[in-house]
XYZ file of C-alpha atoms in Angstrom:
255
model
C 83.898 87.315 93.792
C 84.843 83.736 93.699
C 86.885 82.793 96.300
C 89.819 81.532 93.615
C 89.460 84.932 91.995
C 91.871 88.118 92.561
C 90.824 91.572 92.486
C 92.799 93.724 90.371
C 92.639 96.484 93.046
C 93.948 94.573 95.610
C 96.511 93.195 93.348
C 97.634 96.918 92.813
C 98.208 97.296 96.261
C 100.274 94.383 96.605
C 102.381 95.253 94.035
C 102.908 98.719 94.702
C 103.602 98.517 98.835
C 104.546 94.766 98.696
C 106.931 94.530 95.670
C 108.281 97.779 94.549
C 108.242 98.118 98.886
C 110.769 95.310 98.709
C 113.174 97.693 96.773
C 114.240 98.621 100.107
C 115.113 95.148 101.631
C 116.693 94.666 98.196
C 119.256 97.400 98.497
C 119.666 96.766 101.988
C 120.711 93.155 101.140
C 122.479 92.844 97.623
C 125.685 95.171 97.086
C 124.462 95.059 93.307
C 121.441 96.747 94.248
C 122.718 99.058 96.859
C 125.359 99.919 94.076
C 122.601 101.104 91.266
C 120.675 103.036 93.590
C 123.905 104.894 94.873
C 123.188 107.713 92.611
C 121.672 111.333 93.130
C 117.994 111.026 94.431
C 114.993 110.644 92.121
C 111.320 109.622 93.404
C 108.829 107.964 91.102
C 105.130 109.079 91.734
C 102.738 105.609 90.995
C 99.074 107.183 91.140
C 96.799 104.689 90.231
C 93.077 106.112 89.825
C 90.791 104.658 92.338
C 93.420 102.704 93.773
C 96.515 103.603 95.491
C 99.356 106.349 95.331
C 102.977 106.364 96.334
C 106.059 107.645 95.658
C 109.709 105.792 95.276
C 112.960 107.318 96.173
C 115.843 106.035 94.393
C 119.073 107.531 95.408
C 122.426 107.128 97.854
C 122.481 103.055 97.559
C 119.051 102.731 99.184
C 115.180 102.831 98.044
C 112.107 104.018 100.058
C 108.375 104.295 99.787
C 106.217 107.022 100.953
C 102.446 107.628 100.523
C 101.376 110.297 98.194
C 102.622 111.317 94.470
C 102.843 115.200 95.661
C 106.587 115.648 95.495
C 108.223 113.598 92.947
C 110.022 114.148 90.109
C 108.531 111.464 88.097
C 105.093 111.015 87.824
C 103.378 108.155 86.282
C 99.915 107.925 86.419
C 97.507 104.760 85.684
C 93.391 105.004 84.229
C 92.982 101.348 86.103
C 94.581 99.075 88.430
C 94.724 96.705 85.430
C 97.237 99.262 83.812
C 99.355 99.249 86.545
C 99.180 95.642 87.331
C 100.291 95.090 83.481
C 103.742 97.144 83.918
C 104.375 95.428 86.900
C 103.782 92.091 84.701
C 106.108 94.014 82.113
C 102.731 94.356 79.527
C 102.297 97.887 79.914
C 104.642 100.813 79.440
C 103.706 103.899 81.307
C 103.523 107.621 79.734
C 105.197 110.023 82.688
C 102.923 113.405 82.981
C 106.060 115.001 84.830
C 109.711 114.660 84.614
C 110.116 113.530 81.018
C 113.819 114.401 80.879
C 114.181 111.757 84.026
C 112.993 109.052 81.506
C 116.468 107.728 80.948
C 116.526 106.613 84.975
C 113.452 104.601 84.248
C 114.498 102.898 81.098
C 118.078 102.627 83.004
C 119.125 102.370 86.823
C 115.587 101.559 87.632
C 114.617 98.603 85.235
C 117.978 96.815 86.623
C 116.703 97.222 89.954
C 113.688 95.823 89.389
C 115.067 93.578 87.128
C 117.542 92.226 90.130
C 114.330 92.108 92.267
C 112.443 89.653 89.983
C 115.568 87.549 89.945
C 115.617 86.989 93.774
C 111.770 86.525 94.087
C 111.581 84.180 90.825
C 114.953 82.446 90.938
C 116.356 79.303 88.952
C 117.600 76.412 90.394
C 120.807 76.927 89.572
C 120.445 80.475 91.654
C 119.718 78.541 94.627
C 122.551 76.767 95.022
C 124.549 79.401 95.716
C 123.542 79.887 99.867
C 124.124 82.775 100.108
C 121.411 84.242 96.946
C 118.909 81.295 98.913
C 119.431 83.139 102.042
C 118.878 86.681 100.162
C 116.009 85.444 98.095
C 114.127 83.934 101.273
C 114.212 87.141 103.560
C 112.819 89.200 100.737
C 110.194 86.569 99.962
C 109.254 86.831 103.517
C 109.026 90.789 103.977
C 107.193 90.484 100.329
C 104.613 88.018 102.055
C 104.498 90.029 105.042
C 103.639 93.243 103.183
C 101.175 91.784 100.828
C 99.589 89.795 104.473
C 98.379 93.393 105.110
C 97.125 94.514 101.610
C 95.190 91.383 101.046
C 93.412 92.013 104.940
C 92.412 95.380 103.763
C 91.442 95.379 100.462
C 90.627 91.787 99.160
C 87.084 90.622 100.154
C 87.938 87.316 101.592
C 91.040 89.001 103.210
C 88.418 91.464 105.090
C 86.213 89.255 106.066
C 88.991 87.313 107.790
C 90.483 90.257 109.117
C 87.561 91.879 110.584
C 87.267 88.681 113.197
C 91.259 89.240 114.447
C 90.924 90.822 117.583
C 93.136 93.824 118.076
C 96.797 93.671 118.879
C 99.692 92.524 117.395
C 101.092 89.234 115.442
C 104.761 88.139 115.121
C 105.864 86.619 111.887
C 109.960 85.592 112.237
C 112.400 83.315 110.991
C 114.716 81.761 113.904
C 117.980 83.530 113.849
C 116.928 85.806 110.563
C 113.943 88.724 110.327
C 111.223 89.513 112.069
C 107.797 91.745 111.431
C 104.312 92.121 112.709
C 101.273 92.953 111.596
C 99.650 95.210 113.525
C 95.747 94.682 114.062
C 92.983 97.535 114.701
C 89.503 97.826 114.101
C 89.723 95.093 111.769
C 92.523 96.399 109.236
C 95.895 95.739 109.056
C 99.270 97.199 108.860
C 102.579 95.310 108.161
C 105.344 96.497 110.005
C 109.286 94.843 109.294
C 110.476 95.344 112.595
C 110.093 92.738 116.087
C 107.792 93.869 117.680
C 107.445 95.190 121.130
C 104.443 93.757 122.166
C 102.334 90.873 120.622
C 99.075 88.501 121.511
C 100.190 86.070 119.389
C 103.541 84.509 117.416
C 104.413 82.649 114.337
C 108.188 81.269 113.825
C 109.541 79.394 111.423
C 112.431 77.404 113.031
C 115.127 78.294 110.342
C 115.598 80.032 106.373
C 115.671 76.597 104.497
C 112.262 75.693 106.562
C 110.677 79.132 105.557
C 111.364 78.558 102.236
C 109.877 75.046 101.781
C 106.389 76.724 103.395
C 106.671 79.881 100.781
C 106.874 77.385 97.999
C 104.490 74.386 99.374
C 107.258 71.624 99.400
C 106.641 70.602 102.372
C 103.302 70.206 104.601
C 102.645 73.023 107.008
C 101.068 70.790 109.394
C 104.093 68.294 109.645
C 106.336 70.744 109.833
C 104.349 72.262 113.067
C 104.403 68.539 114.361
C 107.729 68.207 113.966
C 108.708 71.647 116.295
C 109.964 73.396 112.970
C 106.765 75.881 113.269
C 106.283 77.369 116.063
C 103.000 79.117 116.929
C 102.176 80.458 120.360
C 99.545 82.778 122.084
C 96.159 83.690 120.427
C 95.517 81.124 118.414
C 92.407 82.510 116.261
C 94.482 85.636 115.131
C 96.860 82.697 113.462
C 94.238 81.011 112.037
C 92.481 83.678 110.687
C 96.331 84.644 109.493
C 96.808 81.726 107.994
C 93.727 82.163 106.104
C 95.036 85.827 104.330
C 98.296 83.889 103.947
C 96.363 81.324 101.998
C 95.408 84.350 99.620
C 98.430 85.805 99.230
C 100.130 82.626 97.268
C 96.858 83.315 95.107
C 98.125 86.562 94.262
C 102.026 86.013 94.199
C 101.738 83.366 92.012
């Protein structure tokens, strides 16, 4: 695989734990989004063959995601990753294989949530101005980035191969005076967590929301902005760099 190139598996992954994950942060951020998920629970089952499987819980003004398709009242399976990948783009309209009389949540509540999602994580210009949607849009950019971090280590092949050499432990991500995750390190996989963590070998900060957001979108040079204190990285240097080289992918695949 070229090194430019994304694999639609890995792509799957992202958007399943990475983007529908940020349903959560969404909810827990916007009162519009807490607001159409405030209704009686209802889980989605995504089971993508040869790929991954998870199941969304929609319900009492928040959203979570849980491995496995056993229990849901929705199912919606997927022949390919591609198929998947193409609702997520909006190409491809799913067939459920259980809870057909739940269709009217899918066409409904849930297509405004996800709807409301793609407006934070693709906004206008004229969204931005508003600080308080820039604020909202830039944490869920970074727990989407953090999430997808971790899918890209496992599953893409340049991802691996630059995860396999980060030694075991854990790695702060944070924005000064806003969130803060980790990704966790072991055996040469990853796993993102959205919580500070309580331990770490090494630490990257970003010294405020407006500077985080000019790295997510490239408007301004990582490397100045580390000469000029606004980045902050500390402790084991080649887990960053070898970071920094998954975090390289994953504006390949958020694109």
């Amino acid at each position: 695989m070229d090194n430019n190139m994304m694999d639609a598996k890995t792509l799957a992954y992202i958007n399943l734990y990475a983007v529908l994950g940020s349903l959560k942060y969404l909810c827990e951020l916007s009162p519009e989004a807490k607001k159409l998920a405030g209704c009686r629970p209802v889980s989605i089952g995504f089971d993508v063959h040869g790929g991954p499987a998870a199941t969304l819980t929609v319900g009492e003004g928040c959203c979570t995601l849980t491995e496995g398709v056993g229990s849901c009242d929705i199912k919606l399976p997927f022949r390919s990753a591609e198929k998947f990948n193409g609702m997520i783009a909006g190409t491809v309209t799913p067939i459920p294989t259980k809870g057909l009389t739940k269709v009217g949540f899918l066409t409904g509540r849930f297509t405004k949530l996800t709807n409301l999602l793609t407006r934070y994580l693709k906004p206008t210009p004229e969204d931005l101005k508003n600080e308080h949607f820039f604020n909202v849009s830039t944490v869920l950019m970074f727990r989407l980035i953090v999430a997808a971090a971790a899918q890209i280590g496992n599953h893409d092949k340049v991802g691996r191969f630059c995860a396999k050499y980060i030694v075991d432990g854990n790695i702060r991500v944070a924005i000064a005076g806003g969130p803060a995750a980790y990704l966790a390190a072991r055996g040469g996989r990853l796993t993102a967590v959205q919580t500070e963590p309580e331990t770490m070998l090494s630490s990257m900060e970003f010294g405020s929301i407006p500077v985080a957001r000019a790295l997510f979108e490239g408007t301004e040079s990582s490397f100045e902005l580390i000469c000029a204190g606004q980045v902050r990285m500390t402790g084991m240097l080649l887990q960053l760099d070898n970071l920094n080289r998954i975090l390289d992918r994953v504006g390949l695949y958020l694109a």
